[in-house]
mmCIF file with all atom_site columns, N, CA, C and O in Angstrom:
data_model
loop_
_atom_site.group_PDB
_atom_site.id
_atom_site.type_symbol
_atom_site.label_atom_id
_atom_site.label_alt_id
_atom_site.label_comp_id
_atom_site.label_asym_id
_atom_site.label_entity_id
_atom_site.label_seq_id
_atom_site.pdbx_PDB_ins_code
_atom_site.Cartn_x
_atom_site.Cartn_y
_atom_site.Cartn_z
_atom_site.occupancy
_atom_site.B_iso_or_equiv
_atom_site.pdbx_formal_charge
_atom_site.auth_seq_id
_atom_site.auth_comp_id
_atom_site.auth_asym_id
_atom_site.auth_atom_id
_atom_site.pdbx_PDB_model_num
ATOM 1   N N  . MET U 1 1  ? 78.775 42.149 -94.775  1.00 78.00 ? 1  MET U N  1
ATOM 2   C CA . MET U 1 1  ? 78.576 41.276 -96.053  1.00 78.00 ? 1  MET U CA 1
ATOM 3   C C  . MET U 1 1  ? 79.999 40.820 -96.306  1.00 78.00 ? 1  MET U C  1
ATOM 4   O O  . MET U 1 1  ? 80.784 41.725 -97.047  1.00 78.00 ? 1  MET U O  1
ATOM 5   N N  . THR U 1 2  ? 80.397 39.530 -96.478  1.00 89.00 ? 2  THR U N  1
ATOM 6   C CA . THR U 1 2  ? 81.819 39.226 -97.005  1.00 89.00 ? 2  THR U CA 1
ATOM 7   C C  . THR U 1 2  ? 81.421 39.087 -98.435  1.00 89.00 ? 2  THR U C  1
ATOM 8   O O  . THR U 1 2  ? 80.596 38.334 -98.945  1.00 89.00 ? 2  THR U O  1
ATOM 9   N N  . ILE U 1 3  ? 82.435 39.521 -99.246  1.00 89.00 ? 3  ILE U N  1
ATOM 10  C CA . ILE U 1 3  ? 82.528 39.277 -100.912 1.00 89.00 ? 3  ILE U CA 1
ATOM 11  C C  . ILE U 1 3  ? 83.468 38.210 -101.110 1.00 89.00 ? 3  ILE U C  1
ATOM 12  O O  . ILE U 1 3  ? 84.669 38.338 -100.650 1.00 89.00 ? 3  ILE U O  1
ATOM 13  N N  . ALA U 1 4  ? 82.932 37.005 -101.897 1.00 92.00 ? 4  ALA U N  1
ATOM 14  C CA . ALA U 1 4  ? 84.013 36.137 -102.298 1.00 92.00 ? 4  ALA U CA 1
ATOM 15  C C  . ALA U 1 4  ? 84.942 36.522 -103.168 1.00 92.00 ? 4  ALA U C  1
ATOM 16  O O  . ALA U 1 4  ? 84.790 37.602 -103.859 1.00 92.00 ? 4  ALA U O  1
ATOM 17  N N  . ALA U 1 5  ? 86.059 36.108 -103.281 1.00 96.00 ? 5  ALA U N  1
ATOM 18  C CA . ALA U 1 5  ? 87.104 36.463 -104.208 1.00 96.00 ? 5  ALA U CA 1
ATOM 19  C C  . ALA U 1 5  ? 86.871 35.609 -105.731 1.00 96.00 ? 5  ALA U C  1
ATOM 20  O O  . ALA U 1 5  ? 87.081 36.390 -106.659 1.00 96.00 ? 5  ALA U O  1
ATOM 21  N N  . ASN U 1 6  ? 85.907 34.681 -105.757 1.00 96.00 ? 6  ASN U N  1
ATOM 22  C CA . ASN U 1 6  ? 85.824 34.065 -107.121 1.00 96.00 ? 6  ASN U CA 1
ATOM 23  C C  . ASN U 1 6  ? 84.129 33.915 -107.260 1.00 96.00 ? 6  ASN U C  1
ATOM 24  O O  . ASN U 1 6  ? 83.485 33.767 -106.226 1.00 96.00 ? 6  ASN U O  1
ATOM 25  N N  . MET U 1 7  ? 83.793 33.774 -108.287 1.00 95.00 ? 7  MET U N  1
ATOM 26  C CA . MET U 1 7  ? 82.345 33.474 -108.661 1.00 95.00 ? 7  MET U CA 1
ATOM 27  C C  . MET U 1 7  ? 82.079 32.100 -109.604 1.00 95.00 ? 7  MET U C  1
ATOM 28  O O  . MET U 1 7  ? 83.279 31.916 -110.322 1.00 95.00 ? 7  MET U O  1
ATOM 29  N N  . ARG U 1 8  ? 81.085 31.690 -109.833 1.00 94.00 ? 8  ARG U N  1
ATOM 30  C CA . ARG U 1 8  ? 80.759 30.763 -110.868 1.00 94.00 ? 8  ARG U CA 1
ATOM 31  C C  . ARG U 1 8  ? 80.215 31.379 -112.109 1.00 94.00 ? 8  ARG U C  1
ATOM 32  O O  . ARG U 1 8  ? 79.690 32.568 -112.002 1.00 94.00 ? 8  ARG U O  1
ATOM 33  N N  . ALA U 1 9  ? 80.735 30.979 -113.162 1.00 92.00 ? 9  ALA U N  1
ATOM 34  C CA . ALA U 1 9  ? 80.293 31.532 -114.523 1.00 92.00 ? 9  ALA U CA 1
ATOM 35  C C  . ALA U 1 9  ? 80.189 30.465 -115.815 1.00 92.00 ? 9  ALA U C  1
ATOM 36  O O  . ALA U 1 9  ? 80.960 29.382 -115.442 1.00 92.00 ? 9  ALA U O  1
ATOM 37  N N  . VAL U 1 10 ? 79.615 30.875 -116.644 1.00 90.00 ? 10 VAL U N  1
ATOM 38  C CA . VAL U 1 10 ? 79.520 29.845 -117.989 1.00 90.00 ? 10 VAL U CA 1
ATOM 39  C C  . VAL U 1 10 ? 80.272 30.687 -118.848 1.00 90.00 ? 10 VAL U C  1
ATOM 40  O O  . VAL U 1 10 ? 79.682 31.743 -119.487 1.00 90.00 ? 10 VAL U O  1
ATOM 41  N N  . LEU U 1 11 ? 81.312 30.323 -119.598 1.00 90.00 ? 11 LEU U N  1
ATOM 42  C CA . LEU U 1 11 ? 82.151 31.114 -120.239 1.00 90.00 ? 11 LEU U CA 1
ATOM 43  C C  . LEU U 1 11 ? 82.046 30.550 -121.894 1.00 90.00 ? 11 LEU U C  1
ATOM 44  O O  . LEU U 1 11 ? 82.000 29.299 -121.974 1.00 90.00 ? 11 LEU U O  1
ATOM 45  N N  . LEU U 1 12 ? 81.786 31.452 -122.777 1.00 89.00 ? 12 LEU U N  1
ATOM 46  C CA . LEU U 1 12 ? 81.604 31.042 -124.045 1.00 89.00 ? 12 LEU U CA 1
ATOM 47  C C  . LEU U 1 12 ? 83.251 30.871 -124.784 1.00 89.00 ? 12 LEU U C  1
ATOM 48  O O  . LEU U 1 12 ? 84.070 31.872 -124.797 1.00 89.00 ? 12 LEU U O  1
ATOM 49  N N  . THR U 1 13 ? 83.616 29.527 -125.174 1.00 89.00 ? 13 THR U N  1
ATOM 50  C CA . THR U 1 13 ? 85.100 29.491 -125.452 1.00 89.00 ? 13 THR U CA 1
ATOM 51  C C  . THR U 1 13 ? 85.259 29.694 -127.145 1.00 89.00 ? 13 THR U C  1
ATOM 52  O O  . THR U 1 13 ? 86.270 29.443 -127.459 1.00 89.00 ? 13 THR U O  1
ATOM 53  N N  . GLY U 1 14 ? 84.179 29.927 -127.730 1.00 88.00 ? 14 GLY U N  1
ATOM 54  C CA . GLY U 1 14 ? 84.322 29.673 -129.301 1.00 88.00 ? 14 GLY U CA 1
ATOM 55  C C  . GLY U 1 14 ? 82.768 29.521 -129.873 1.00 88.00 ? 14 GLY U C  1
ATOM 56  O O  . GLY U 1 14 ? 81.886 29.254 -129.148 1.00 88.00 ? 14 GLY U O  1
ATOM 57  N N  . HIS U 1 15 ? 82.708 29.624 -131.130 1.00 90.00 ? 15 HIS U N  1
ATOM 58  C CA . HIS U 1 15 ? 81.502 29.150 -131.868 1.00 90.00 ? 15 HIS U CA 1
ATOM 59  C C  . HIS U 1 15 ? 81.303 27.738 -131.945 1.00 90.00 ? 15 HIS U C  1
ATOM 60  O O  . HIS U 1 15 ? 82.446 26.733 -132.195 1.00 90.00 ? 15 HIS U O  1
ATOM 61  N N  . GLY U 1 16 ? 80.013 27.091 -131.855 1.00 88.00 ? 16 GLY U N  1
ATOM 62  C CA . GLY U 1 16 ? 79.873 25.841 -131.906 1.00 88.00 ? 16 GLY U CA 1
ATOM 63  C C  . GLY U 1 16 ? 78.778 25.287 -130.866 1.00 88.00 ? 16 GLY U C  1
ATOM 64  O O  . GLY U 1 16 ? 77.838 25.993 -130.641 1.00 88.00 ? 16 GLY U O  1
ATOM 65  N N  . GLY U 1 17 ? 78.943 24.054 -130.775 1.00 86.00 ? 17 GLY U N  1
ATOM 66  C CA . GLY U 1 17 ? 77.650 23.410 -129.756 1.00 86.00 ? 17 GLY U CA 1
ATOM 67  C C  . GLY U 1 17 ? 77.939 23.902 -128.424 1.00 86.00 ? 17 GLY U C  1
ATOM 68  O O  . GLY U 1 17 ? 78.753 24.701 -127.920 1.00 86.00 ? 17 GLY U O  1
ATOM 69  N N  . TYR U 1 18 ? 77.097 22.928 -127.642 1.00 86.00 ? 18 TYR U N  1
ATOM 70  C CA . TYR U 1 18 ? 77.277 23.148 -126.197 1.00 86.00 ? 18 TYR U CA 1
ATOM 71  C C  . TYR U 1 18 ? 78.695 22.918 -125.615 1.00 86.00 ? 18 TYR U C  1
ATOM 72  O O  . TYR U 1 18 ? 78.942 23.236 -124.452 1.00 86.00 ? 18 TYR U O  1
ATOM 73  N N  . ASP U 1 19 ? 79.568 22.016 -126.333 1.00 89.00 ? 19 ASP U N  1
ATOM 74  C CA . ASP U 1 19 ? 80.994 21.881 -125.859 1.00 89.00 ? 19 ASP U CA 1
ATOM 75  C C  . ASP U 1 19 ? 81.745 23.166 -125.803 1.00 89.00 ? 19 ASP U C  1
ATOM 76  O O  . ASP U 1 19 ? 82.673 23.226 -125.071 1.00 89.00 ? 19 ASP U O  1
ATOM 77  N N  . ARG U 1 20 ? 81.356 24.158 -126.347 1.00 88.00 ? 20 ARG U N  1
ATOM 78  C CA . ARG U 1 20 ? 81.919 25.571 -126.429 1.00 88.00 ? 20 ARG U CA 1
ATOM 79  C C  . ARG U 1 20 ? 81.586 26.313 -125.161 1.00 88.00 ? 20 ARG U C  1
ATOM 80  O O  . ARG U 1 20 ? 82.107 27.401 -124.933 1.00 88.00 ? 20 ARG U O  1
ATOM 81  N N  . LEU U 1 21 ? 80.640 25.864 -124.443 1.00 89.00 ? 21 LEU U N  1
ATOM 82  C CA . LEU U 1 21 ? 80.245 26.335 -123.026 1.00 89.00 ? 21 LEU U CA 1
ATOM 83  C C  . LEU U 1 21 ? 81.076 25.789 -122.081 1.00 89.00 ? 21 LEU U C  1
ATOM 84  O O  . LEU U 1 21 ? 80.904 24.527 -121.906 1.00 89.00 ? 21 LEU U O  1
ATOM 85  N N  . ASN U 1 22 ? 81.767 26.683 -121.272 1.00 92.00 ? 22 ASN U N  1
ATOM 86  C CA . ASN U 1 22 ? 82.597 26.021 -120.184 1.00 92.00 ? 22 ASN U CA 1
ATOM 87  C C  . ASN U 1 22 ? 82.326 26.668 -118.915 1.00 92.00 ? 22 ASN U C  1
ATOM 88  O O  . ASN U 1 22 ? 82.355 27.843 -118.480 1.00 92.00 ? 22 ASN U O  1
ATOM 89  N N  . PHE U 1 23 ? 81.778 25.649 -118.054 1.00 94.00 ? 23 PHE U N  1
ATOM 90  C CA . PHE U 1 23 ? 81.417 25.955 -116.555 1.00 94.00 ? 23 PHE U CA 1
ATOM 91  C C  . PHE U 1 23 ? 82.511 26.268 -115.573 1.00 94.00 ? 23 PHE U C  1
ATOM 92  O O  . PHE U 1 23 ? 83.287 25.076 -115.628 1.00 94.00 ? 23 PHE U O  1
ATOM 93  N N  . ARG U 1 24 ? 82.712 27.337 -114.946 1.00 96.00 ? 24 ARG U N  1
ATOM 94  C CA . ARG U 1 24 ? 83.925 27.485 -113.950 1.00 96.00 ? 24 ARG U CA 1
ATOM 95  C C  . ARG U 1 24 ? 83.313 27.980 -112.777 1.00 96.00 ? 24 ARG U C  1
ATOM 96  O O  . ARG U 1 24 ? 82.613 28.770 -112.670 1.00 96.00 ? 24 ARG U O  1
ATOM 97  N N  . ASP U 1 25 ? 84.099 27.550 -111.788 1.00 96.00 ? 25 ASP U N  1
ATOM 98  C CA . ASP U 1 25 ? 83.674 28.572 -110.379 1.00 96.00 ? 25 ASP U CA 1
ATOM 99  C C  . ASP U 1 25 ? 85.033 29.074 -109.854 1.00 96.00 ? 25 ASP U C  1
ATOM 100 O O  . ASP U 1 25 ? 85.157 29.358 -108.649 1.00 96.00 ? 25 ASP U O  1
ATOM 101 N N  . ASP U 1 26 ? 85.865 29.459 -110.780 1.00 97.00 ? 26 ASP U N  1
ATOM 102 C CA . ASP U 1 26 ? 87.182 30.226 -110.367 1.00 97.00 ? 26 ASP U CA 1
ATOM 103 C C  . ASP U 1 26 ? 87.354 31.563 -111.019 1.00 97.00 ? 26 ASP U C  1
ATOM 104 O O  . ASP U 1 26 ? 88.651 32.062 -111.349 1.00 97.00 ? 26 ASP U O  1
ATOM 105 N N  . VAL U 1 27 ? 86.153 32.049 -111.426 1.00 97.00 ? 27 VAL U N  1
ATOM 106 C CA . VAL U 1 27 ? 86.374 33.342 -112.176 1.00 97.00 ? 27 VAL U CA 1
ATOM 107 C C  . VAL U 1 27 ? 86.411 34.472 -111.145 1.00 97.00 ? 27 VAL U C  1
ATOM 108 O O  . VAL U 1 27 ? 85.741 34.554 -110.098 1.00 97.00 ? 27 VAL U O  1
ATOM 109 N N  . PRO U 1 28 ? 87.349 35.215 -111.054 1.00 97.00 ? 28 PRO U N  1
ATOM 110 C CA . PRO U 1 28 ? 87.633 36.546 -110.169 1.00 97.00 ? 28 PRO U CA 1
ATOM 111 C C  . PRO U 1 28 ? 86.232 37.321 -110.323 1.00 97.00 ? 28 PRO U C  1
ATOM 112 O O  . PRO U 1 28 ? 85.852 37.737 -111.320 1.00 97.00 ? 28 PRO U O  1
ATOM 113 N N  . VAL U 1 29 ? 85.677 37.751 -109.024 1.00 96.00 ? 29 VAL U N  1
ATOM 114 C CA . VAL U 1 29 ? 84.634 38.747 -108.890 1.00 96.00 ? 29 VAL U CA 1
ATOM 115 C C  . VAL U 1 29 ? 85.223 40.055 -109.358 1.00 96.00 ? 29 VAL U C  1
ATOM 116 O O  . VAL U 1 29 ? 86.176 40.377 -108.891 1.00 96.00 ? 29 VAL U O  1
ATOM 117 N N  . PRO U 1 30 ? 84.631 40.803 -110.140 1.00 94.00 ? 30 PRO U N  1
ATOM 118 C CA . PRO U 1 30 ? 85.028 42.221 -110.558 1.00 94.00 ? 30 PRO U CA 1
ATOM 119 C C  . PRO U 1 30 ? 85.205 43.073 -109.555 1.00 94.00 ? 30 PRO U C  1
ATOM 120 O O  . PRO U 1 30 ? 84.360 43.140 -108.350 1.00 94.00 ? 30 PRO U O  1
ATOM 121 N N  . LYS U 1 31 ? 86.055 43.914 -109.446 1.00 93.00 ? 31 LYS U N  1
ATOM 122 C CA . LYS U 1 31 ? 86.238 44.783 -108.388 1.00 93.00 ? 31 LYS U CA 1
ATOM 123 C C  . LYS U 1 31 ? 85.664 46.198 -108.843 1.00 93.00 ? 31 LYS U C  1
ATOM 124 O O  . LYS U 1 31 ? 86.012 46.926 -109.849 1.00 93.00 ? 31 LYS U O  1
ATOM 125 N N  . PRO U 1 32 ? 84.539 46.843 -108.473 1.00 92.00 ? 32 PRO U N  1
ATOM 126 C CA . PRO U 1 32 ? 83.852 47.762 -108.621 1.00 92.00 ? 32 PRO U CA 1
ATOM 127 C C  . PRO U 1 32 ? 84.753 49.068 -108.497 1.00 92.00 ? 32 PRO U C  1
ATOM 128 O O  . PRO U 1 32 ? 85.497 49.298 -107.446 1.00 92.00 ? 32 PRO U O  1
ATOM 129 N N  . GLY U 1 33 ? 84.729 49.922 -109.401 1.00 95.00 ? 33 GLY U N  1
ATOM 130 C CA . GLY U 1 33 ? 85.467 51.311 -109.278 1.00 95.00 ? 33 GLY U CA 1
ATOM 131 C C  . GLY U 1 33 ? 84.467 52.253 -108.475 1.00 95.00 ? 33 GLY U C  1
ATOM 132 O O  . GLY U 1 33 ? 83.538 52.052 -107.821 1.00 95.00 ? 33 GLY U O  1
ATOM 133 N N  . ALA U 1 34 ? 84.906 53.430 -108.409 1.00 96.00 ? 34 ALA U N  1
ATOM 134 C CA . ALA U 1 34 ? 84.348 54.517 -107.444 1.00 96.00 ? 34 ALA U CA 1
ATOM 135 C C  . ALA U 1 34 ? 82.882 54.761 -107.878 1.00 96.00 ? 34 ALA U C  1
ATOM 136 O O  . ALA U 1 34 ? 82.047 55.065 -106.881 1.00 96.00 ? 34 ALA U O  1
ATOM 137 N N  . ASP U 1 35 ? 82.409 54.779 -109.102 1.00 96.00 ? 35 ASP U N  1
ATOM 138 C CA . ASP U 1 35 ? 81.211 55.242 -109.721 1.00 96.00 ? 35 ASP U CA 1
ATOM 139 C C  . ASP U 1 35 ? 80.397 53.984 -109.973 1.00 96.00 ? 35 ASP U C  1
ATOM 140 O O  . ASP U 1 35 ? 79.336 53.962 -110.670 1.00 96.00 ? 35 ASP U O  1
ATOM 141 N N  . ASP U 1 36 ? 80.828 52.707 -109.567 1.00 96.00 ? 36 ASP U N  1
ATOM 142 C CA . ASP U 1 36 ? 80.207 51.313 -109.952 1.00 96.00 ? 36 ASP U CA 1
ATOM 143 C C  . ASP U 1 36 ? 79.625 50.641 -108.594 1.00 96.00 ? 36 ASP U C  1
ATOM 144 O O  . ASP U 1 36 ? 79.802 51.102 -107.388 1.00 96.00 ? 36 ASP U O  1
ATOM 145 N N  . VAL U 1 37 ? 78.564 49.720 -109.052 1.00 95.00 ? 37 VAL U N  1
ATOM 146 C CA . VAL U 1 37 ? 78.103 48.977 -108.027 1.00 95.00 ? 37 VAL U CA 1
ATOM 147 C C  . VAL U 1 37 ? 78.386 47.518 -108.340 1.00 95.00 ? 37 VAL U C  1
ATOM 148 O O  . VAL U 1 37 ? 78.382 47.100 -109.386 1.00 95.00 ? 37 VAL U O  1
ATOM 149 N N  . LEU U 1 38 ? 78.521 46.584 -107.203 1.00 94.00 ? 38 LEU U N  1
ATOM 150 C CA . LEU U 1 38 ? 78.575 45.175 -107.492 1.00 94.00 ? 38 LEU U CA 1
ATOM 151 C C  . LEU U 1 38 ? 77.060 44.505 -107.114 1.00 94.00 ? 38 LEU U C  1
ATOM 152 O O  . LEU U 1 38 ? 76.736 44.608 -105.969 1.00 94.00 ? 38 LEU U O  1
ATOM 153 N N  . ILE U 1 39 ? 76.673 43.755 -108.101 1.00 93.00 ? 39 ILE U N  1
ATOM 154 C CA . ILE U 1 39 ? 75.221 43.247 -107.804 1.00 93.00 ? 39 ILE U CA 1
ATOM 155 C C  . ILE U 1 39 ? 75.477 41.760 -107.747 1.00 93.00 ? 39 ILE U C  1
ATOM 156 O O  . ILE U 1 39 ? 75.941 41.216 -108.575 1.00 93.00 ? 39 ILE U O  1
ATOM 157 N N  . ARG U 1 40 ? 74.894 41.135 -106.642 1.00 91.00 ? 40 ARG U N  1
ATOM 158 C CA . ARG U 1 40 ? 74.860 39.575 -106.663 1.00 91.00 ? 40 ARG U CA 1
ATOM 159 C C  . ARG U 1 40 ? 73.785 38.998 -107.410 1.00 91.00 ? 40 ARG U C  1
ATOM 160 O O  . ARG U 1 40 ? 72.571 39.416 -107.248 1.00 91.00 ? 40 ARG U O  1
ATOM 161 N N  . VAL U 1 41 ? 73.881 38.131 -108.272 1.00 91.00 ? 41 VAL U N  1
ATOM 162 C CA . VAL U 1 41 ? 73.001 37.776 -109.399 1.00 91.00 ? 41 VAL U CA 1
ATOM 163 C C  . VAL U 1 41 ? 72.516 36.169 -108.736 1.00 91.00 ? 41 VAL U C  1
ATOM 164 O O  . VAL U 1 41 ? 73.442 35.472 -108.549 1.00 91.00 ? 41 VAL U O  1
ATOM 165 N N  . ALA U 1 42 ? 71.310 36.094 -108.521 1.00 90.00 ? 42 ALA U N  1
ATOM 166 C CA . ALA U 1 42 ? 70.792 35.010 -107.988 1.00 90.00 ? 42 ALA U CA 1
ATOM 167 C C  . ALA U 1 42 ? 70.345 33.814 -109.145 1.00 90.00 ? 42 ALA U C  1
ATOM 168 O O  . ALA U 1 42 ? 70.407 32.564 -108.883 1.00 90.00 ? 42 ALA U O  1
ATOM 169 N N  . ALA U 1 43 ? 69.828 34.545 -110.158 1.00 91.00 ? 43 ALA U N  1
ATOM 170 C CA . ALA U 1 43 ? 69.515 33.615 -111.404 1.00 91.00 ? 43 ALA U CA 1
ATOM 171 C C  . ALA U 1 43 ? 69.700 34.333 -112.561 1.00 91.00 ? 43 ALA U C  1
ATOM 172 O O  . ALA U 1 43 ? 69.536 35.589 -112.364 1.00 91.00 ? 43 ALA U O  1
ATOM 173 N N  . ALA U 1 44 ? 70.144 33.642 -113.696 1.00 89.00 ? 44 ALA U N  1
ATOM 174 C CA . ALA U 1 44 ? 70.344 34.242 -114.909 1.00 89.00 ? 44 ALA U CA 1
ATOM 175 C C  . ALA U 1 44 ? 69.824 33.427 -115.959 1.00 89.00 ? 44 ALA U C  1
ATOM 176 O O  . ALA U 1 44 ? 69.447 32.144 -115.911 1.00 89.00 ? 44 ALA U O  1
ATOM 177 N N  . GLY U 1 45 ? 69.321 33.791 -117.246 1.00 86.00 ? 45 GLY U N  1
ATOM 178 C CA . GLY U 1 45 ? 68.856 33.120 -118.406 1.00 86.00 ? 45 GLY U CA 1
ATOM 179 C C  . GLY U 1 45 ? 69.794 33.279 -119.660 1.00 86.00 ? 45 GLY U C  1
ATOM 180 O O  . GLY U 1 45 ? 70.406 33.977 -119.834 1.00 86.00 ? 45 GLY U O  1
ATOM 181 N N  . VAL U 1 46 ? 69.188 32.471 -120.509 1.00 81.00 ? 46 VAL U N  1
ATOM 182 C CA . VAL U 1 46 ? 69.957 32.681 -121.774 1.00 81.00 ? 46 VAL U CA 1
ATOM 183 C C  . VAL U 1 46 ? 68.788 33.167 -123.020 1.00 81.00 ? 46 VAL U C  1
ATOM 184 O O  . VAL U 1 46 ? 67.626 32.568 -122.740 1.00 81.00 ? 46 VAL U O  1
ATOM 185 N N  . ASN U 1 47 ? 69.297 34.054 -123.762 1.00 86.00 ? 47 ASN U N  1
ATOM 186 C CA . ASN U 1 47 ? 68.103 34.607 -124.804 1.00 86.00 ? 47 ASN U CA 1
ATOM 187 C C  . ASN U 1 47 ? 68.591 34.291 -126.180 1.00 86.00 ? 47 ASN U C  1
ATOM 188 O O  . ASN U 1 47 ? 69.941 33.496 -126.469 1.00 86.00 ? 47 ASN U O  1
ATOM 189 N N  . ASN U 1 48 ? 67.819 34.562 -127.101 1.00 87.00 ? 48 ASN U N  1
ATOM 190 C CA . ASN U 1 48 ? 68.383 34.367 -128.589 1.00 87.00 ? 48 ASN U CA 1
ATOM 191 C C  . ASN U 1 48 ? 69.620 34.896 -128.918 1.00 87.00 ? 48 ASN U C  1
ATOM 192 O O  . ASN U 1 48 ? 70.460 34.344 -129.728 1.00 87.00 ? 48 ASN U O  1
ATOM 193 N N  . THR U 1 49 ? 70.082 36.078 -128.465 1.00 86.00 ? 49 THR U N  1
ATOM 194 C CA . THR U 1 49 ? 71.212 36.634 -128.764 1.00 86.00 ? 49 THR U CA 1
ATOM 195 C C  . THR U 1 49 ? 72.455 35.846 -128.287 1.00 86.00 ? 49 THR U C  1
ATOM 196 O O  . THR U 1 49 ? 73.457 35.701 -129.024 1.00 86.00 ? 49 THR U O  1
ATOM 197 N N  . ASP U 1 50 ? 72.111 35.390 -127.003 1.00 83.00 ? 50 ASP U N  1
ATOM 198 C CA . ASP U 1 50 ? 73.480 34.355 -126.550 1.00 83.00 ? 50 ASP U CA 1
ATOM 199 C C  . ASP U 1 50 ? 73.538 33.249 -127.566 1.00 83.00 ? 50 ASP U C  1
ATOM 200 O O  . ASP U 1 50 ? 74.534 32.839 -127.649 1.00 83.00 ? 50 ASP U O  1
ATOM 201 N N  . ILE U 1 51 ? 72.480 32.655 -127.876 1.00 85.00 ? 51 ILE U N  1
ATOM 202 C CA . ILE U 1 51 ? 72.535 31.259 -128.798 1.00 85.00 ? 51 ILE U CA 1
ATOM 203 C C  . ILE U 1 51 ? 73.085 31.631 -130.040 1.00 85.00 ? 51 ILE U C  1
ATOM 204 O O  . ILE U 1 51 ? 74.002 31.017 -130.658 1.00 85.00 ? 51 ILE U O  1
ATOM 205 N N  . ASN U 1 52 ? 72.527 32.838 -130.605 1.00 88.00 ? 52 ASN U N  1
ATOM 206 C CA . ASN U 1 52 ? 73.074 33.034 -131.840 1.00 88.00 ? 52 ASN U CA 1
ATOM 207 C C  . ASN U 1 52 ? 74.467 33.370 -131.966 1.00 88.00 ? 52 ASN U C  1
ATOM 208 O O  . ASN U 1 52 ? 75.392 33.241 -132.930 1.00 88.00 ? 52 ASN U O  1
ATOM 209 N N  . THR U 1 53 ? 75.035 34.089 -130.883 1.00 86.00 ? 53 THR U N  1
ATOM 210 C CA . THR U 1 53 ? 76.480 34.388 -130.720 1.00 86.00 ? 53 THR U CA 1
ATOM 211 C C  . THR U 1 53 ? 77.232 33.135 -130.592 1.00 86.00 ? 53 THR U C  1
ATOM 212 O O  . THR U 1 53 ? 78.449 33.037 -131.271 1.00 86.00 ? 53 THR U O  1
ATOM 213 N N  . ARG U 1 54 ? 76.820 32.022 -129.849 1.00 86.00 ? 54 ARG U N  1
ATOM 214 C CA . ARG U 1 54 ? 77.557 30.596 -129.662 1.00 86.00 ? 54 ARG U CA 1
ATOM 215 C C  . ARG U 1 54 ? 77.494 30.114 -131.006 1.00 86.00 ? 54 ARG U C  1
ATOM 216 O O  . ARG U 1 54 ? 78.584 29.436 -131.418 1.00 86.00 ? 54 ARG U O  1
ATOM 217 N N  . ILE U 1 55 ? 76.506 30.274 -131.710 1.00 87.00 ? 55 ILE U N  1
ATOM 218 C CA . ILE U 1 55 ? 76.603 29.502 -133.174 1.00 87.00 ? 55 ILE U CA 1
ATOM 219 C C  . ILE U 1 55 ? 77.242 30.192 -134.293 1.00 87.00 ? 55 ILE U C  1
ATOM 220 O O  . ILE U 1 55 ? 77.418 29.603 -135.421 1.00 87.00 ? 55 ILE U O  1
ATOM 221 N N  . GLY U 1 56 ? 77.467 31.472 -134.009 1.00 87.00 ? 56 GLY U N  1
ATOM 222 C CA . GLY U 1 56 ? 78.278 32.111 -135.011 1.00 87.00 ? 56 GLY U CA 1
ATOM 223 C C  . GLY U 1 56 ? 77.383 32.848 -136.152 1.00 87.00 ? 56 GLY U C  1
ATOM 224 O O  . GLY U 1 56 ? 77.767 33.180 -137.152 1.00 87.00 ? 56 GLY U O  1
ATOM 225 N N  . TRP U 1 57 ? 76.167 33.108 -135.697 1.00 84.00 ? 57 TRP U N  1
ATOM 226 C CA . TRP U 1 57 ? 75.251 33.477 -136.553 1.00 84.00 ? 57 TRP U CA 1
ATOM 227 C C  . TRP U 1 57 ? 75.559 35.080 -137.085 1.00 84.00 ? 57 TRP U C  1
ATOM 228 O O  . TRP U 1 57 ? 75.236 35.923 -136.319 1.00 84.00 ? 57 TRP U O  1
#
């Protein structure tokens, strides 16, 4: 299996509205260490903690 150099991600750039969420497809894939594993995520969600962090609660 080939591991890509970059991955897609939504980055929080500060507190505020949806304009503070930045979709990018050039985020480097983390390099796992000797005792780490790299997991491919097919789907992810947003929970209340994510929303509260974005609005600065």
